[in-house]
Coordinates of C-alpha atoms in Angstrom, one line a residue:
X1 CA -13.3 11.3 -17.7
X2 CA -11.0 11.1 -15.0
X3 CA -12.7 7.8 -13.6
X4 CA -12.9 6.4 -17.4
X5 CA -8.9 7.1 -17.9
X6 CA -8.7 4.5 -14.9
X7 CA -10.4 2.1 -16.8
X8 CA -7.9 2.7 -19.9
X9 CA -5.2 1.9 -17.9
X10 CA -3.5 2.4 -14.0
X11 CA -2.8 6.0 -14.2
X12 CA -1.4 8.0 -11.7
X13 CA -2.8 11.3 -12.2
X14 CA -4.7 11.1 -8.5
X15 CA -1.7 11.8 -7.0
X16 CA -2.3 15.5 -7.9
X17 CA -5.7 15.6 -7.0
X18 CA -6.2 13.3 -4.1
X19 CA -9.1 11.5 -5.9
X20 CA -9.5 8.0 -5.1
X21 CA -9.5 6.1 -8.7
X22 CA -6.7 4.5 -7.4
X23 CA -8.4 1.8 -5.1
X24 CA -10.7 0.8 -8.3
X25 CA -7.4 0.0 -10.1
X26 CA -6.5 -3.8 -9.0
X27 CA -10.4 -4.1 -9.2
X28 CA -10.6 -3.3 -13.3
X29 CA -7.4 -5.6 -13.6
X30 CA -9.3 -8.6 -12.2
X31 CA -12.5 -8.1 -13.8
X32 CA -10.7 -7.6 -17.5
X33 CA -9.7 -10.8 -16.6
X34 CA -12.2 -12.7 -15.5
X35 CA -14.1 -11.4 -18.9
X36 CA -11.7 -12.3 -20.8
X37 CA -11.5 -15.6 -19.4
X38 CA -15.1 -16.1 -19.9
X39 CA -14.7 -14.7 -23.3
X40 CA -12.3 -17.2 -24.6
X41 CA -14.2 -20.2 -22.4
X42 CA -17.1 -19.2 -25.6
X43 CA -14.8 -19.0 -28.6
X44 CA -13.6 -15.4 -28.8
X45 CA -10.2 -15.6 -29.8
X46 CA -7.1 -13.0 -29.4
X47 CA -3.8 -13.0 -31.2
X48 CA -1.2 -14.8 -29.4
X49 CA 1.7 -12.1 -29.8
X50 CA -0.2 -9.7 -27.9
X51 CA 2.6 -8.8 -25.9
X52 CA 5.9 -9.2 -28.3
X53 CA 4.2 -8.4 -31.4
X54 CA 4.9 -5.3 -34.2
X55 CA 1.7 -3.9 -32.8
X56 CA 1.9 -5.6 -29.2
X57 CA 2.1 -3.9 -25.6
X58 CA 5.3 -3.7 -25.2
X59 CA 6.2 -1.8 -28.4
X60 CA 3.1 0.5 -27.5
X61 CA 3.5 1.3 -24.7
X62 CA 7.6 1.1 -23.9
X63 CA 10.5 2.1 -25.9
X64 CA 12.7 -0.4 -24.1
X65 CA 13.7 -4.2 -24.5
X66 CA 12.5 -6.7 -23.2
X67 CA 13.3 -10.0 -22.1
X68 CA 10.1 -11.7 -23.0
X69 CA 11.1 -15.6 -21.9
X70 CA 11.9 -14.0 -18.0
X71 CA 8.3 -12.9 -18.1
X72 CA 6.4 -16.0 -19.7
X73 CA 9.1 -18.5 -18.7
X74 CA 6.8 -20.0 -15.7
X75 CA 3.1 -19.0 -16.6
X76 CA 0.7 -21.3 -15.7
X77 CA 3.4 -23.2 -13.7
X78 CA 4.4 -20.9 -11.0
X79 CA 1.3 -18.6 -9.5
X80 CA 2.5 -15.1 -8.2
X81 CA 0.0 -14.9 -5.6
X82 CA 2.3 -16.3 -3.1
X83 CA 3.8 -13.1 -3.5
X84 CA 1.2 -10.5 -2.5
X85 CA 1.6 -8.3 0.3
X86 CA -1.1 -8.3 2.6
X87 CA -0.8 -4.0 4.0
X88 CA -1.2 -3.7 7.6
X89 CA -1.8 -0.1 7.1
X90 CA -4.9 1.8 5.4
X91 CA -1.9 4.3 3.5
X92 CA 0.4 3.2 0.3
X93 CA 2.5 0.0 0.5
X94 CA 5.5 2.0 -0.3
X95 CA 5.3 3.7 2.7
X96 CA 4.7 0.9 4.8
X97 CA 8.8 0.0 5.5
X98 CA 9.4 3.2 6.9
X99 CA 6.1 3.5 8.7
X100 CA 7.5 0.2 10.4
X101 CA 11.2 1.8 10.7
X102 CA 9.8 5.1 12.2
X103 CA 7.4 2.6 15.2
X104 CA 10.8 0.6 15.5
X105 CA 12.3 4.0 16.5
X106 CA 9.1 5.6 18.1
X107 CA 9.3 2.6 20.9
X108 CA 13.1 3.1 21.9
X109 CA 12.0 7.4 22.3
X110 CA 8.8 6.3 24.1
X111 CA 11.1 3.6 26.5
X112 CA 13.0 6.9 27.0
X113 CA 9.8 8.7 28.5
X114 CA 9.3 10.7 25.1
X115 CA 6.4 12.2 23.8
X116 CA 5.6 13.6 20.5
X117 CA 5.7 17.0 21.4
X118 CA 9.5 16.4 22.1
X119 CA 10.5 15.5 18.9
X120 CA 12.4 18.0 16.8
X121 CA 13.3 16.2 13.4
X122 CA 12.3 13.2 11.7
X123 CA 14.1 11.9 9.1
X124 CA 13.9 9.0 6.9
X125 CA 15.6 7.1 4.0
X126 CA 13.5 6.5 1.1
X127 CA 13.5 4.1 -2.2
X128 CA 14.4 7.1 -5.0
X129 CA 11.2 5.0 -7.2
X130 CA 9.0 6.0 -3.7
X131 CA 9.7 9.7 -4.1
X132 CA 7.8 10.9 -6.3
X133 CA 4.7 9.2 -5.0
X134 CA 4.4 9.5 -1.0
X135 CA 7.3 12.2 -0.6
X136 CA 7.1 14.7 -3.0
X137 CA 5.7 17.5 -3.7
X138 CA 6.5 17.7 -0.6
X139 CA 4.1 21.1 0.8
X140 CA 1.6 18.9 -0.6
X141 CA 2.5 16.3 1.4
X142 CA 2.1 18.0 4.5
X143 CA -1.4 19.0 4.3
X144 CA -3.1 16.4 2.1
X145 CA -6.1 18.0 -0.1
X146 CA -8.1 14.9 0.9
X147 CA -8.3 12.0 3.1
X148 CA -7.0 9.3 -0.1
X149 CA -4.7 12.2 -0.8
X150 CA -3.3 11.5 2.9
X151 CA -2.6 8.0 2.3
X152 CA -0.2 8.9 -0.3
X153 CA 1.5 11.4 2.0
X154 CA 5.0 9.8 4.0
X155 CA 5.3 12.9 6.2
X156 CA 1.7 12.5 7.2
X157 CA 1.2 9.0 7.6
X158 CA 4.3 8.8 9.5
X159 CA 3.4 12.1 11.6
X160 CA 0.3 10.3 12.8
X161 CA 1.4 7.5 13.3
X162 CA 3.9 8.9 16.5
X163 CA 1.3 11.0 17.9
X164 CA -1.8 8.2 17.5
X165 CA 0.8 5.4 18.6
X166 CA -1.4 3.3 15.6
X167 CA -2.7 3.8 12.3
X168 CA -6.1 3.0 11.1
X169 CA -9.2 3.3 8.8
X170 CA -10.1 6.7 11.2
X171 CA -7.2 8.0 10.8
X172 CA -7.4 9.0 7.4
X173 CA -10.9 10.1 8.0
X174 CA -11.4 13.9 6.2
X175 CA -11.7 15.3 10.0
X176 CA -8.2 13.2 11.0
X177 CA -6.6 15.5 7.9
X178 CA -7.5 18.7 9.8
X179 CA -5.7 18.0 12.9
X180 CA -2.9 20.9 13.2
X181 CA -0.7 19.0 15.3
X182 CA -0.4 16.4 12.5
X183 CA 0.5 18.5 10.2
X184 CA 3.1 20.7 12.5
X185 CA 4.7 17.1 12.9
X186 CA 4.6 16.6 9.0
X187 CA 6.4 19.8 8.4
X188 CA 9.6 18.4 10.4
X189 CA 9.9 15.4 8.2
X190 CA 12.6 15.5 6.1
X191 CA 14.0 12.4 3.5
X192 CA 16.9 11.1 1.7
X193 CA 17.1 8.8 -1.3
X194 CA 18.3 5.5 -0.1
X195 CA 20.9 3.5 -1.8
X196 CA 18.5 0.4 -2.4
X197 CA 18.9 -0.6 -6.0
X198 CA 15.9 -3.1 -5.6
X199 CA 11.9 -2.9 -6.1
X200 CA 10.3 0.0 -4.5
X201 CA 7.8 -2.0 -2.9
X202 CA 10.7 -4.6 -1.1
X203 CA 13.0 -2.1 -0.1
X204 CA 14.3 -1.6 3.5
X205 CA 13.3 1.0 5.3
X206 CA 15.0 3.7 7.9
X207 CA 14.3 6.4 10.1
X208 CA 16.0 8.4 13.0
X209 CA 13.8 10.7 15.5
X210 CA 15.4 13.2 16.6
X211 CA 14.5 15.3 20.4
X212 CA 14.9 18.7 21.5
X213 CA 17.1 17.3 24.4
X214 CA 19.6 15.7 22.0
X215 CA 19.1 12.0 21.5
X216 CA 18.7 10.2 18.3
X217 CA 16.6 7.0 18.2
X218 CA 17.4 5.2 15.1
X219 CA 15.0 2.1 13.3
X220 CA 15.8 0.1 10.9
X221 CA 14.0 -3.4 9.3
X222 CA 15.1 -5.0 6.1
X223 CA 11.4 -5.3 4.8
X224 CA 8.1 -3.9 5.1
X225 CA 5.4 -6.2 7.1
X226 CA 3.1 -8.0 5.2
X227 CA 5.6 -9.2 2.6
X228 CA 6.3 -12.9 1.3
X229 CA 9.6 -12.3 3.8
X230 CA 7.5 -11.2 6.7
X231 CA 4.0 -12.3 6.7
X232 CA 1.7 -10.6 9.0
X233 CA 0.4 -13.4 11.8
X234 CA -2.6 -15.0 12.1
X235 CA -4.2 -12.3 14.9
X236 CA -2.8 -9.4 12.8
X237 CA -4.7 -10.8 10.1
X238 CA -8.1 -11.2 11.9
X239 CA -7.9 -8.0 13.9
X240 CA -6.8 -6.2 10.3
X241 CA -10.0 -7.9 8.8
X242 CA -12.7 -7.8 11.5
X243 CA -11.7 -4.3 12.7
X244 CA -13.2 -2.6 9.4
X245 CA -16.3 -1.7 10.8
X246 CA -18.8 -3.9 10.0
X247 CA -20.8 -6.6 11.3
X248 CA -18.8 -8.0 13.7
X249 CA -20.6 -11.3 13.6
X250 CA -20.6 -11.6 10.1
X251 CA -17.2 -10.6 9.5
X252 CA -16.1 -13.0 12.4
X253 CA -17.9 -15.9 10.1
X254 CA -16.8 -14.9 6.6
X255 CA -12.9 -14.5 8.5
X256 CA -13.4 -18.5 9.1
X257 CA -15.0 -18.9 6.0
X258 CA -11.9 -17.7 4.0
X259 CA -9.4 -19.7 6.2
X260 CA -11.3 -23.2 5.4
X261 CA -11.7 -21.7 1.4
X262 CA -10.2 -25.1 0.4
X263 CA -13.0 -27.2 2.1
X264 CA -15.5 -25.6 0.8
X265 CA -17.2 -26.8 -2.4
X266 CA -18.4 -23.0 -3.9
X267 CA -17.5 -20.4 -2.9
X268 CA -21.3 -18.6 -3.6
X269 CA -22.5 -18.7 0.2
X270 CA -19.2 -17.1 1.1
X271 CA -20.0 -14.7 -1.6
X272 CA -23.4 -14.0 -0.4
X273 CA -22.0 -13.1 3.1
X274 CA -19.1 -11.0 2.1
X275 CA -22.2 -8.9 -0.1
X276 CA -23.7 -8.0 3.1
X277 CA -20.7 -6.7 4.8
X278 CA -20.5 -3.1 4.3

């Protein structure tokens, strides 16, 4: 049922579990697609005020207005996935800008001969739409019930990230959520809401670091890595993709493959290799 109610729609209940429906969720959204696409491309038809109309979505499903023409204004003209954020992290994207904040302020500590065990606060300023997501509850947050559940965990991700100096796939492994001294970090993470009126996922991002000897290291950054702003580079992009643990071979081919997309004239052999990747 719980995997089904995924299906129905992208439903948040995994937060309180730490299941891992979530990652299946952009996955359903494409294939509905793609089937529908397929189905109209043989004659099925749908009504055309699927969104607006008296029995529509947006009556459904919201009680608000809405301005339909912002939303259909530029379809088919204007493709939104110029927009999507490539993560640099294996943990929720809105937890990415202070992740970045908290390394920006992690490297001025460590320039300062600082180690993790020095630190006595960390506190950060977070989008209010973020809260309820990756901060809160927030004894929950500290020790995550599972290793998905960790990625949704700001203290956490954030606590490993100062003691590991990086953030991977391992380090949301279920043995990485065991570690102690992760989770003593967690507990002295503390957050604010942030006065960003903006989208959750393009908000700025700010933490200080606080030490037992007095000093305050402060980061800051506008907007999280990855972002139509502040695209990841070409080397982050290959190390991100070849260091998933897999055929490094393979994966080194199919990385090419996907830069040269546009010169290819299927894209079935780069299919068939990105099958045996696992």
């Amino acid at each position: 049922m719980g995997i089904a109610g995924s299906f129905a729609g992208g439903l948040l209940e995994f937060l309180n579990t730490g299941s891992s429906t979530k990652q299946i969720h952009p996955g359903i959204a494409a294939q509905a697609g793609i089937n529908a696409a397929t189905l109209a491309a043989h004659g099925a038809t749908g009504p055309g005020s699927v969104l607006e109309g008296e029995y529509g979505i947006y009556r459904t499903l919201s009680n608000r207005s809405v301005d339909l023409d912002s939303i259909t204004r530029d379809l088919g003209r204007v493709w939104q996935s110029g927009l999507i954020t490539i993560k640099p992290y294996p943990a929720c994207q809105l937890s990415h800008v202070t992740l970045d904040a908290a390394r920006a302020a992690w490297a001025q500590a460590q320039a300062n001969g600082c180690r993790s065990s020095d630190i006595s606060s960390i506190t950060a300023k977070v989008h209010r739409d973020s809260l309820n997501i990756i901060c809160e509850p927030f004894t929950s947050k500290i020790s995550p019930k599972t290793a998905y559940d960790a990625k949704f965990s700001l203290p956490w991700s954030v606590s490993v990230l100062l003691i590991d100096g990086e953030i991977g796939i391992l380090s949301f492994s279920e043995e990485s959520i065991l570690r102690s001294e992760v989770t003593a970090l967690a507990s002295k993470f503390s957050y604010t809401p942030s006065e960003d009126h903006g989208a959750a996922a393009a908000a700025s991002g700010e933490v200080v670091i606080s030490t037992y000897d007095g000093h305050e290291y402060v980061g800051v950054v506008a907007s999280s890595t990855g972002g139509p702003g502040n695209r990841l580079s070409l080397a982050d992009l290959s190390a991100k993709f070849l260091g998933q643990g897999t055929d490094l071979d393979l994966a080194t081919k199919v990385f090419d493959d996907l830069l040269h997309i546009d010169e290819s004239p299927t894209i079935q052999e780069i299919s068939a290799k990105i099958a045996k990747l696992r």
